[in-house]
mmCIF file of C-alpha atoms and ligand atoms in Angstrom:
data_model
loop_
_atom_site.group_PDB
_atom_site.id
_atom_site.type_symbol
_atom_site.label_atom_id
_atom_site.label_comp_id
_atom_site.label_asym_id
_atom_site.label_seq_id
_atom_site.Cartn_x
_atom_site.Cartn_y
_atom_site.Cartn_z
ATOM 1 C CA UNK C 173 -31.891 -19.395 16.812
ATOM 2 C CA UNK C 174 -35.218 -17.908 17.961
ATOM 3 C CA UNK C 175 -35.647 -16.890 21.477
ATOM 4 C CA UNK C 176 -38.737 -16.341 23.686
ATOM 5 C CA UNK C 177 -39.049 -13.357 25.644
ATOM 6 C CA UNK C 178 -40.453 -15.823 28.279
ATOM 7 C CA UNK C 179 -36.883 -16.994 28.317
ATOM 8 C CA UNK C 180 -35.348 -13.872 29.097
ATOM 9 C CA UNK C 181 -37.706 -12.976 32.081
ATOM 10 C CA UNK C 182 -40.039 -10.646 30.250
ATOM 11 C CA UNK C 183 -43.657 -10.269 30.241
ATOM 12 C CA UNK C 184 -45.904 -9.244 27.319
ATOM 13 C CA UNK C 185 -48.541 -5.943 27.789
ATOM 14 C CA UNK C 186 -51.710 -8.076 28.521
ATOM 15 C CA UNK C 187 -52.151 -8.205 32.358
ATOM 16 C CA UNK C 188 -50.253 -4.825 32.700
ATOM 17 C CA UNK C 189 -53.207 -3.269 30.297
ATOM 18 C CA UNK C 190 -55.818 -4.713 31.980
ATOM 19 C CA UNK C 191 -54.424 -3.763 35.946
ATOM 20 C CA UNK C 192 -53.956 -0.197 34.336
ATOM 21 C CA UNK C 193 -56.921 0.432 32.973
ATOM 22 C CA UNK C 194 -58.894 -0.908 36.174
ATOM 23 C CA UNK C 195 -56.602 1.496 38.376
ATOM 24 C CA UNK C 196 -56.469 4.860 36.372
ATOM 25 C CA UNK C 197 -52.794 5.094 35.695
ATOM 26 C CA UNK C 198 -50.606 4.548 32.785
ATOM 27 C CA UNK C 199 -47.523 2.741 31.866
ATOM 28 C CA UNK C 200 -44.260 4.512 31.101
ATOM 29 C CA UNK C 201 -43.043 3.268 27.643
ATOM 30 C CA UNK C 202 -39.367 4.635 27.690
ATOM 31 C CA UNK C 203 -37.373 4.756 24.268
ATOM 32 C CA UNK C 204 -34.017 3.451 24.772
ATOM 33 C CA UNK C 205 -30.772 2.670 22.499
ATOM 34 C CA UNK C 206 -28.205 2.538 24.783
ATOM 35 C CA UNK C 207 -26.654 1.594 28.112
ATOM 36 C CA UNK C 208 -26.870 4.810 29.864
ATOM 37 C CA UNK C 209 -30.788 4.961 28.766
ATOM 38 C CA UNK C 210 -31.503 1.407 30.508
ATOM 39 C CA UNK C 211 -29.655 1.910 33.470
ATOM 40 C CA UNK C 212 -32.181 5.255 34.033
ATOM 41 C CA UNK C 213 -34.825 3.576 33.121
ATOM 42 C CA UNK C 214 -34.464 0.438 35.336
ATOM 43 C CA UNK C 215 -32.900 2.275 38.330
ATOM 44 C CA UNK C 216 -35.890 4.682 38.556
ATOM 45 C CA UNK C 217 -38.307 2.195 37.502
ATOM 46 C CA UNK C 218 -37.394 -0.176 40.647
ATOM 47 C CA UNK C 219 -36.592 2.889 42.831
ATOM 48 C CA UNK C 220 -40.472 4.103 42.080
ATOM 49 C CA UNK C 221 -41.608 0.195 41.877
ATOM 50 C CA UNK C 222 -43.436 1.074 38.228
ATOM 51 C CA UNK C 223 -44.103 -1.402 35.677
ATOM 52 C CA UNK C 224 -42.008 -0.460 32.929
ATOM 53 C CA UNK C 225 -41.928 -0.566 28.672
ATOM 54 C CA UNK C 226 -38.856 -0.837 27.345
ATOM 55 C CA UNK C 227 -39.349 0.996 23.966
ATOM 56 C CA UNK C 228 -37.158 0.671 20.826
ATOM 57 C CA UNK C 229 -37.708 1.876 17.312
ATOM 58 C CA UNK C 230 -36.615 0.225 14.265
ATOM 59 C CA UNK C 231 -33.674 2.971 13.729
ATOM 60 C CA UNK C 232 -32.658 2.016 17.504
ATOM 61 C CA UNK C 233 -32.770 -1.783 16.672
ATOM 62 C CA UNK C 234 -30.456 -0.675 14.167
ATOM 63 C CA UNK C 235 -28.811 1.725 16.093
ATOM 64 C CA UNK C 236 -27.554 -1.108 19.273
ATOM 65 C CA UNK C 237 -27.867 -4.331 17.001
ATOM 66 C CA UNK C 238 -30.220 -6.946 17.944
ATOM 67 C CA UNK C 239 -28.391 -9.323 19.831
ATOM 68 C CA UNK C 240 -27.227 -6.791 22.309
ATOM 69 C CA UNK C 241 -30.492 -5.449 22.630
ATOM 70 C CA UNK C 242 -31.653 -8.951 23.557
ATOM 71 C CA UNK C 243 -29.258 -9.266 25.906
ATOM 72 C CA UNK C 244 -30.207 -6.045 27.514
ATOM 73 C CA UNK C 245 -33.321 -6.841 27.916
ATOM 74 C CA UNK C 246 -32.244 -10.149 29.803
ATOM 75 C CA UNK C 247 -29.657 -8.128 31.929
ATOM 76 C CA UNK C 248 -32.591 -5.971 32.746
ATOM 77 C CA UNK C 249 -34.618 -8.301 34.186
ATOM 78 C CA UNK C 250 -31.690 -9.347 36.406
ATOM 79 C CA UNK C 251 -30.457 -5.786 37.104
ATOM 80 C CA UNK C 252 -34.041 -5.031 38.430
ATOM 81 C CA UNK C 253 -33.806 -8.136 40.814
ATOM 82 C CA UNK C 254 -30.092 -7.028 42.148
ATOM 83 C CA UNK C 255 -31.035 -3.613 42.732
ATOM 84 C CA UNK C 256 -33.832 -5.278 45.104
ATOM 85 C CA UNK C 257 -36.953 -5.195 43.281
ATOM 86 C CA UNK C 258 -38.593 -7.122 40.598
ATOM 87 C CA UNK C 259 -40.480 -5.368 38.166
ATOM 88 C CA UNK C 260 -42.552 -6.214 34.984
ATOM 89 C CA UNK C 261 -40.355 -5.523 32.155
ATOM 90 C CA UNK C 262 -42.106 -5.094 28.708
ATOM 91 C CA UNK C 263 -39.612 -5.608 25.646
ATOM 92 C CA UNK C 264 -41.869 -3.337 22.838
ATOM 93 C CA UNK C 265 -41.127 -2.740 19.247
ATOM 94 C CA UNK C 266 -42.354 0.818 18.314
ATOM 95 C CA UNK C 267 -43.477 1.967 14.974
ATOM 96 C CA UNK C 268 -42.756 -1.421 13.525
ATOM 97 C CA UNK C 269 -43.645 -1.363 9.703
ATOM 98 C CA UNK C 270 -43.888 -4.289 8.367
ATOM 99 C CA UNK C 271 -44.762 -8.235 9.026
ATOM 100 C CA UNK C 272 -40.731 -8.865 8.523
ATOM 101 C CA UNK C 273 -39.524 -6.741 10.901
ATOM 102 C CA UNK C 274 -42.166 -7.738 13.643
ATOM 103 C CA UNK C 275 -41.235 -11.663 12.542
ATOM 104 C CA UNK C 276 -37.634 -10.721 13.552
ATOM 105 C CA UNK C 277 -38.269 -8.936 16.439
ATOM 106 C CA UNK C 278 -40.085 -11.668 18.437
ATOM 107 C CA UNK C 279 -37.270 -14.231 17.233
ATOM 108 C CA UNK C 280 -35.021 -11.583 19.396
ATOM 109 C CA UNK C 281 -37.254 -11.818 22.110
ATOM 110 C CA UNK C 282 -39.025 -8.704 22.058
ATOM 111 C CA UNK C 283 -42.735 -9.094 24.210
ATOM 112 C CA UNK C 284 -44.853 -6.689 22.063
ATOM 113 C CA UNK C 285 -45.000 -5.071 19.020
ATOM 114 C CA UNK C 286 -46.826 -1.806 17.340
ATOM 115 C CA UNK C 287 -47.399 -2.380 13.566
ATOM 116 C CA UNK C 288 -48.525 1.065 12.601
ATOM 117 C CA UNK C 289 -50.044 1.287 9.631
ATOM 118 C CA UNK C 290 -51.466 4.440 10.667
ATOM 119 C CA UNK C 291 -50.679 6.231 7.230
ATOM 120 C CA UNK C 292 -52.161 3.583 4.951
ATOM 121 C CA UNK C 293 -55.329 3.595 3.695
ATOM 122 C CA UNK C 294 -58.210 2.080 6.490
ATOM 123 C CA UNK C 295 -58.476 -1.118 4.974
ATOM 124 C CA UNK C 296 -54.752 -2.198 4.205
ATOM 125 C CA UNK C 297 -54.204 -0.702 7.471
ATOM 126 C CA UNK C 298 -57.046 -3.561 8.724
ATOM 127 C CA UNK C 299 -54.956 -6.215 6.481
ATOM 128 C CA UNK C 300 -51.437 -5.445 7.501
ATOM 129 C CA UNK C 301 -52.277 -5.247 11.400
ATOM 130 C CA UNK C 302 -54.357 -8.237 11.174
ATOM 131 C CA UNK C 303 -51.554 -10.535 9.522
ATOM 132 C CA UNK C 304 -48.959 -8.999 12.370
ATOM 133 C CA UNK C 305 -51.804 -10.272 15.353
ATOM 134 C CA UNK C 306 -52.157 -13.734 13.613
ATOM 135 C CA UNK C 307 -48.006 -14.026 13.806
ATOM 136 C CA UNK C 308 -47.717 -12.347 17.655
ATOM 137 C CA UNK C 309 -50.331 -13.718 18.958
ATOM 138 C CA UNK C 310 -49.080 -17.460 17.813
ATOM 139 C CA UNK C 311 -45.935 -16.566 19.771
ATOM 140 C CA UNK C 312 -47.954 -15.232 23.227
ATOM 141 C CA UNK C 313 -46.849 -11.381 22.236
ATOM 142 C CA UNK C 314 -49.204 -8.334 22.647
ATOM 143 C CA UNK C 315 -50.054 -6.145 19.586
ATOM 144 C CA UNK C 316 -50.254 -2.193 19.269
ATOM 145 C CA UNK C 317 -52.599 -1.087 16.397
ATOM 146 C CA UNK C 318 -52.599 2.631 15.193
ATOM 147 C CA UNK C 319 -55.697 4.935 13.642
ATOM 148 C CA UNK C 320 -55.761 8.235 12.949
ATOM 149 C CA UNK C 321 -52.287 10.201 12.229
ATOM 150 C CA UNK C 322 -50.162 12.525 14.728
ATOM 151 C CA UNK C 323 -49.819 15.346 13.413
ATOM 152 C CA UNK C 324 -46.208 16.856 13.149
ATOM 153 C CA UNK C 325 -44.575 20.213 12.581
ATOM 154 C CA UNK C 326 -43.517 19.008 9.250
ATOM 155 C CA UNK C 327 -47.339 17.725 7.940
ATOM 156 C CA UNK C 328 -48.960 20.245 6.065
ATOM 157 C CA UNK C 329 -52.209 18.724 6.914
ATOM 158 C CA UNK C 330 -53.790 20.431 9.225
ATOM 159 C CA UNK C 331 -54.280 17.674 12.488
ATOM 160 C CA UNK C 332 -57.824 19.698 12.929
ATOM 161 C CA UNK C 333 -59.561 18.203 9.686
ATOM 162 C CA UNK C 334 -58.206 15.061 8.828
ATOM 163 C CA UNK C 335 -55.196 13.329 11.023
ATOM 164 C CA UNK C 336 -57.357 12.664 14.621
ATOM 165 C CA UNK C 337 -58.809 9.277 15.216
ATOM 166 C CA UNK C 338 -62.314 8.788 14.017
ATOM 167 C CA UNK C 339 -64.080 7.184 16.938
ATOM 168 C CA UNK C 340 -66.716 5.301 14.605
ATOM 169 C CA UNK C 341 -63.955 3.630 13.044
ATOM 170 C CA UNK C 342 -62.817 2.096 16.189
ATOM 171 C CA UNK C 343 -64.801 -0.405 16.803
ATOM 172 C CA UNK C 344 -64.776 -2.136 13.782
ATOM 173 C CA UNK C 345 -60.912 -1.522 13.650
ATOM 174 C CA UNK C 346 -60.108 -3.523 16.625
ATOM 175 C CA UNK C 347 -62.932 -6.079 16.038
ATOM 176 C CA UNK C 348 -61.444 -6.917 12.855
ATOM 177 C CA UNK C 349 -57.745 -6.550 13.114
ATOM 178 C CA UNK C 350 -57.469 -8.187 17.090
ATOM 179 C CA UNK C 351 -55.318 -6.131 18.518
ATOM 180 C CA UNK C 352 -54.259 -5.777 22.237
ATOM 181 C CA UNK C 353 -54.410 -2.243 22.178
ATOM 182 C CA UNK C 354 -54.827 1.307 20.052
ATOM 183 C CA UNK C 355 -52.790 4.543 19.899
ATOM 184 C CA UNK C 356 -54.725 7.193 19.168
ATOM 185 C CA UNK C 357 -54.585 10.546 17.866
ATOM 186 C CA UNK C 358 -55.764 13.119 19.486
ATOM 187 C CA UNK C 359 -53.725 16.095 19.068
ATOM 188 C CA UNK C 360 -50.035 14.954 20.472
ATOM 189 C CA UNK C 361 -47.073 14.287 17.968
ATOM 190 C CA UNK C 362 -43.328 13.468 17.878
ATOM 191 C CA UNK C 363 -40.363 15.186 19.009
ATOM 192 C CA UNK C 364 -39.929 18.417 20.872
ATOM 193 C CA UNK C 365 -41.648 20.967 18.673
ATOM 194 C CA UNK C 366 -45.418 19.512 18.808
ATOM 195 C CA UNK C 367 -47.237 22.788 17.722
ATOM 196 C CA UNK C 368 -46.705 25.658 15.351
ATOM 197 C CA UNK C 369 -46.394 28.808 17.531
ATOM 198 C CA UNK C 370 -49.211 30.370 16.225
ATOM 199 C CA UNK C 371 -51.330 27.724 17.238
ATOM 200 C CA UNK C 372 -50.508 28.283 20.826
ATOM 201 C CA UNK C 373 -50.474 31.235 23.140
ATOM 202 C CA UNK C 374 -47.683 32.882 24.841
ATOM 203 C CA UNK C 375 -47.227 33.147 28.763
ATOM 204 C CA UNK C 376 -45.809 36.447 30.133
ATOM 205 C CA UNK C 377 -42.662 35.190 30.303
ATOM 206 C CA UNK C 378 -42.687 33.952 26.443
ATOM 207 C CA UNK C 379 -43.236 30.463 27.195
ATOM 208 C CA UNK C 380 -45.702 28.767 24.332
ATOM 209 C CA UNK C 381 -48.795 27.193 25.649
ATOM 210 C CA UNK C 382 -50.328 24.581 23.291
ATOM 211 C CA UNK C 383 -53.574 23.942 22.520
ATOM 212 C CA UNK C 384 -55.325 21.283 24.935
ATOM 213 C CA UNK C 385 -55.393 17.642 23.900
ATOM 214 C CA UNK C 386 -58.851 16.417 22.111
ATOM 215 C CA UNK C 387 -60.279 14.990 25.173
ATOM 216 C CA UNK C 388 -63.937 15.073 23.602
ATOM 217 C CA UNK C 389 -62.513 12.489 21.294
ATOM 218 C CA UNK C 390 -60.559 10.490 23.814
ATOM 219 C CA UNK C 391 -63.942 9.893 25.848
ATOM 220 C CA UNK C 392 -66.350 9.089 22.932
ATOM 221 C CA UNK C 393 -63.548 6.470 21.912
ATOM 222 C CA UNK C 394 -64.269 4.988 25.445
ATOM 223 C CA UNK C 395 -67.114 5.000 25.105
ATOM 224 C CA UNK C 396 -67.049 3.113 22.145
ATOM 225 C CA UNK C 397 -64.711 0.411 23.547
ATOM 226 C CA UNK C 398 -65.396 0.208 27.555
ATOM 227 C CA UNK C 399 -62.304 -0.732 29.014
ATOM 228 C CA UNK C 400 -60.108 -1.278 26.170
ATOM 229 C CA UNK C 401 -56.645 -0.089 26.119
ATOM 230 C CA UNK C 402 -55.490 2.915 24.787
ATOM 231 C CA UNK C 403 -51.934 4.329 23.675
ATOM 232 C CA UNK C 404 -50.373 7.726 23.330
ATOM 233 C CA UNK C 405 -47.903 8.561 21.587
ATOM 234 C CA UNK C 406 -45.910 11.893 21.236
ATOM 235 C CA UNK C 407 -46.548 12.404 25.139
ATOM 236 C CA UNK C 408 -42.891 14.042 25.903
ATOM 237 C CA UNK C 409 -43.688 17.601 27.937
ATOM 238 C CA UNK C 410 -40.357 19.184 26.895
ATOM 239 C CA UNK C 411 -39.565 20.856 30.705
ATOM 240 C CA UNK C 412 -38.398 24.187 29.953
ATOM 241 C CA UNK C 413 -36.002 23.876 32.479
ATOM 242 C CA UNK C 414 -33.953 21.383 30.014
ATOM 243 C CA UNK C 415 -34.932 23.580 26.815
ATOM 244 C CA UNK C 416 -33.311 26.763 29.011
ATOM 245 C CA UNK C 417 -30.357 24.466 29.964
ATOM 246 C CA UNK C 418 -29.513 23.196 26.822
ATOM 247 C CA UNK C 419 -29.370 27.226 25.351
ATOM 248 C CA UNK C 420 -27.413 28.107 28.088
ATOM 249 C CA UNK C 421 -24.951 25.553 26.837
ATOM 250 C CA UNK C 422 -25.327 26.238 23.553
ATOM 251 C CA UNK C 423 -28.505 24.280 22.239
ATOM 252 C CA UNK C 424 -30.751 25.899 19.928
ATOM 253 C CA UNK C 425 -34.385 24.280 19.686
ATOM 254 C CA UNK C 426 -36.862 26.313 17.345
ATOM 255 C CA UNK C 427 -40.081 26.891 19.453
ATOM 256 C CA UNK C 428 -40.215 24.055 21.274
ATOM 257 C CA UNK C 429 -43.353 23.323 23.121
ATOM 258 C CA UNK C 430 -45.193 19.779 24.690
ATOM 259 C CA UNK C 431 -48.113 18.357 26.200
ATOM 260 C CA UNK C 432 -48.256 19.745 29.431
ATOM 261 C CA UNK C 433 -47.817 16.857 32.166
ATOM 262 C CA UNK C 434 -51.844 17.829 34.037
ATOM 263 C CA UNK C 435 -53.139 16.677 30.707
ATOM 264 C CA UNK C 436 -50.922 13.829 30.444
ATOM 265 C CA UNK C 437 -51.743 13.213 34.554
ATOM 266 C CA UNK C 438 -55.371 13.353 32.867
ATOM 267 C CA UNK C 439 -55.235 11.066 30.237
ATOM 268 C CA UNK C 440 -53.576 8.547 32.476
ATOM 269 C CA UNK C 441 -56.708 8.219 34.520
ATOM 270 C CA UNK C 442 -58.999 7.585 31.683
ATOM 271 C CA UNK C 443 -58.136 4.148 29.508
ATOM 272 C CA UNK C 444 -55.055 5.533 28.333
ATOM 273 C CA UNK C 445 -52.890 2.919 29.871
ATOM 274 C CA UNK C 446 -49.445 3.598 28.029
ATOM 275 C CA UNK C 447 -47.821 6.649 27.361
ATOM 276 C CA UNK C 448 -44.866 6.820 25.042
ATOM 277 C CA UNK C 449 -41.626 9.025 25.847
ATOM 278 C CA UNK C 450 -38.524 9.579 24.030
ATOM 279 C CA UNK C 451 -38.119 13.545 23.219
ATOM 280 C CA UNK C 452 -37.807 14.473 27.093
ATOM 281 C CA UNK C 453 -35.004 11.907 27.296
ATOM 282 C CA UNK C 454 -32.995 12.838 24.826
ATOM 283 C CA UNK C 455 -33.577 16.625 26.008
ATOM 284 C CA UNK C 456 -32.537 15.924 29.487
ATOM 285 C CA UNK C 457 -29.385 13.640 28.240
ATOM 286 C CA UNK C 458 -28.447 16.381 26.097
ATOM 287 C CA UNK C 459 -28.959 19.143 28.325
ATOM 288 C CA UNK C 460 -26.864 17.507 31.084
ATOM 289 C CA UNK C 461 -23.880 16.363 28.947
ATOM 290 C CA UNK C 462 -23.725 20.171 27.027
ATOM 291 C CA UNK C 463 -23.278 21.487 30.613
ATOM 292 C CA UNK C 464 -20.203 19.171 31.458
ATOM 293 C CA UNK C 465 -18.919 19.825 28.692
ATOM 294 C CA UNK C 466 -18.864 23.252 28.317
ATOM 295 C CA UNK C 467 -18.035 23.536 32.157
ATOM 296 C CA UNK C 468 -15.129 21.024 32.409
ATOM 297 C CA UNK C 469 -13.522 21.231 28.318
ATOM 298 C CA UNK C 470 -10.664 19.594 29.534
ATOM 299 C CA UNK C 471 -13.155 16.531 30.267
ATOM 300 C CA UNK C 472 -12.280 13.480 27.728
ATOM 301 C CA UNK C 473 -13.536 10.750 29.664
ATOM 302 C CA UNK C 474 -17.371 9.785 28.662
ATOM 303 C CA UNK C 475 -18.188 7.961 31.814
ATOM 304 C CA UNK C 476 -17.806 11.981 33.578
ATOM 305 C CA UNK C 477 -20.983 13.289 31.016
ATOM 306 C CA UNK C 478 -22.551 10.031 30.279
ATOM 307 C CA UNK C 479 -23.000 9.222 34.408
ATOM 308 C CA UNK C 480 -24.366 12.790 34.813
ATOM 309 C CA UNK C 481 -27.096 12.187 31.986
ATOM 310 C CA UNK C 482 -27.867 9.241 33.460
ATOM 311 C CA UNK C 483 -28.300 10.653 36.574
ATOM 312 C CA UNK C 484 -30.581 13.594 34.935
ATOM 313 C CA UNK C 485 -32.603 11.011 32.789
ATOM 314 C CA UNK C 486 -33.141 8.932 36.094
ATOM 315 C CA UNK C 487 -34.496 11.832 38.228
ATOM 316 C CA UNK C 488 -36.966 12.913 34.944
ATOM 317 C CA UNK C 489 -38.213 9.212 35.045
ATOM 318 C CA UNK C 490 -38.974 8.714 38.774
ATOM 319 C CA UNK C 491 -41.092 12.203 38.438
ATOM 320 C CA UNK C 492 -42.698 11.364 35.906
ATOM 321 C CA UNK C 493 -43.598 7.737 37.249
ATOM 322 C CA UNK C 494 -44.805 9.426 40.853
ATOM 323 C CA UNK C 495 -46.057 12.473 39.549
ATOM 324 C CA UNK C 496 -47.440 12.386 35.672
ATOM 325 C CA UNK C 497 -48.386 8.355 34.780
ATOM 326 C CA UNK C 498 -49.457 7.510 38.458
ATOM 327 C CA UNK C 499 -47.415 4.082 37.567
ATOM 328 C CA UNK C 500 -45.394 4.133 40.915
ATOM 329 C CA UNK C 501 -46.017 1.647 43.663
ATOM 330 C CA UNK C 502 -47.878 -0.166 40.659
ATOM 331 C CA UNK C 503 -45.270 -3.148 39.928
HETATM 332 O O1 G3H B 38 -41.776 7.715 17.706
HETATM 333 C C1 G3H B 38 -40.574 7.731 17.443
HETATM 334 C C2 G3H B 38 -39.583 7.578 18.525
HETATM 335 O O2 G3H B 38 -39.330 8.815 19.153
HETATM 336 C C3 G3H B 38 -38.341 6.916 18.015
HETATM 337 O O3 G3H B 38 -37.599 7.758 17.222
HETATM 338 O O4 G3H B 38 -37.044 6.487 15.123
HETATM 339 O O5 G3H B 38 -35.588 8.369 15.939
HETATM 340 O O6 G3H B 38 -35.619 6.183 17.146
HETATM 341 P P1 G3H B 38 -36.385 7.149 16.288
HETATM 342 P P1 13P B 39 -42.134 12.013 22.029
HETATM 343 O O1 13P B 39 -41.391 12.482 20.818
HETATM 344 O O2 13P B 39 -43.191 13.016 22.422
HETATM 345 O O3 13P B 39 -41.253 11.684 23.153
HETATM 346 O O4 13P B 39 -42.934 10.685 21.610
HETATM 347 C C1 13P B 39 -42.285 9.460 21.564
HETATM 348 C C2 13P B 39 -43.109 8.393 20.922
HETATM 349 O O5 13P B 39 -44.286 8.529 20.682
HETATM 350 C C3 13P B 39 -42.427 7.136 20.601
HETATM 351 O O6 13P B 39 -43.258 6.272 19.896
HETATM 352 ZN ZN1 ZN B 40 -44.597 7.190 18.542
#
């Protein structure tokens, strides 16, 4: 049986957006899959009273299952009010991929969706994200479009000539397709290795420092749509204080390097009004349990590494709600 998100206490991105945009800051849209994650999330999120996007990828719908996800979501929204503080919660599909998967995702009560058709061709990208806002918005959910392609480590293309958003394309892009919002490229991308090393410099201390984010673009994209809201993707700043931890424990990362949090801090004032994290969660969680468990080895019991990366992920949240989005005091 379907189930509104309205039923499980949720809200979808639409006021949230528009209070965002009007107030420079952004909204933290955390990736979660399990327990551990939402506890973090919705501890720091009422702690720093921030709005808050829960944020789950097809692989981590399959990852939980869907009906304990829903229920998550639900518990959420009552955690938030035990711990003293009701917050907006956002229930947010990311990277969806097709019409099915969105269909099934607000029958589970998810509150907004991003069908990113990103990689197809501009005009079935126009027809696919169109059909998705015809279904969501029937059902009161938000909808995430997506032009122009992060680049990644692992794309050959080179993000300078061909992958950033084309700002004369958005206009007729959101026009035509009705979308709530757009993620944008403008030089971020997934995971924690977001540049080659030889396209950034080196500190004294051999710490990689990446290329700045395509801010020219950013603003002549607001320019073009005054006030509209604008995504980011690929916006972990993998701290090198969990890259050093991890190798200390063992870890090994290949050159990792990401988008330094003043640009982020940056961004957040403009119309970006969501900024998507997942990398410098899974860094910190990792990070934190590799230390317990190289420090205690006679430690079986996962609540004694699991609480600690909880912990860790909570403290990286609560900074980065005060100090990088500007979402505190917000909700
Ligand atoms: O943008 C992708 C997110 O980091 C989710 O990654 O598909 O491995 O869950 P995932
Ligand atoms: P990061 O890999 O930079 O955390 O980006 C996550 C993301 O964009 C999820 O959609
Ligand atoms: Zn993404």
């Amino acid at each position: 049986m379907a189930t509104s998100y309205k039923e499980l206490g949720l809200v979808n991105t639409k006021e949230l957006f528009a209070k965002a945009v009007k107030g420079g800051y952004a909204i933290p849209a955390y990736n979660f899959n399990n327990l551990e994650q939402l506890q973090a999330i919705i501890q720091a999120c009422v702690e720093t009273k921030s709005p808050v996007i829960l944020q789950v990828s097809s692989g981590a719908r399959k990852y939980a299952n869907a009906t304990l996800l829903k229920n998550l979501a639900k518990g959420a929204v009552e955690y938030a009010k035990e711990l003293g503080y009701s917050i907006p919660i956002v229930l947010h599909l990311d990277h969806g991929d097709s019409l099915e998967l969105v269909k099934s995702c607000i029958e589970g009560g998810f509150s907004s969706v991003m069908i990113d058709g990103s990689h197809l061709p501009y005009e079935e990208n126009i027809k696919l994200t169109k059909s998705v806002v015809e279904y969501a918005h029937a059902h009161d959910v938000t909808v995430e479009g997506e032009l122009g392609v992060l680049a990644g480590i692992e794309d050959e293309v080179v993000a300078e000539h061909s992958s950033y958003t084309k700002p004369e394309e958005v206009i007729d892009f959101v026009k035509r397709t009705g979308v709530d919002s757009l993620a944008i490229s403008i030089g971020t991308s997934h995971g924690a290795v977001k540049f080659k090393a030889e396209q950034c410099t080196r500190s004294a201390d051999g710490i990689l420092i990446p290329p700045t984010l395509r801010f020219d673009i950013l603003e002549e994209i607001e320019k073009k749509l005054p006030g509209f809201p604008i995504v980011l993707h690929g916006s972990s700043s993998v701290p090198i204080e969990y890259v050093r931890q991890l190798e200390k424990f063992g870890g090994k990362l290949k050159d990792p390097v990401g988008i330094p949090e003043e640009q982020l801090r940056r961004a957040a004032k403009s119309a970006v009004c969501k900024i998507n994290i997942d990398s410098d969660g899974r860094l910190a969680m990792t990070a934190a349990i590799r230390k317990v468990l190289t420090e205690s080895p006679a430690e079986f019991d996962p609540r004694k590494y699991l609480g600690p990366a909880r912990d860790e992920l909570k403290k990286l949240y609560s900074h980065k709600n005060k100090e990088v989005l500007g979402s505190a005091g917000r909700a």
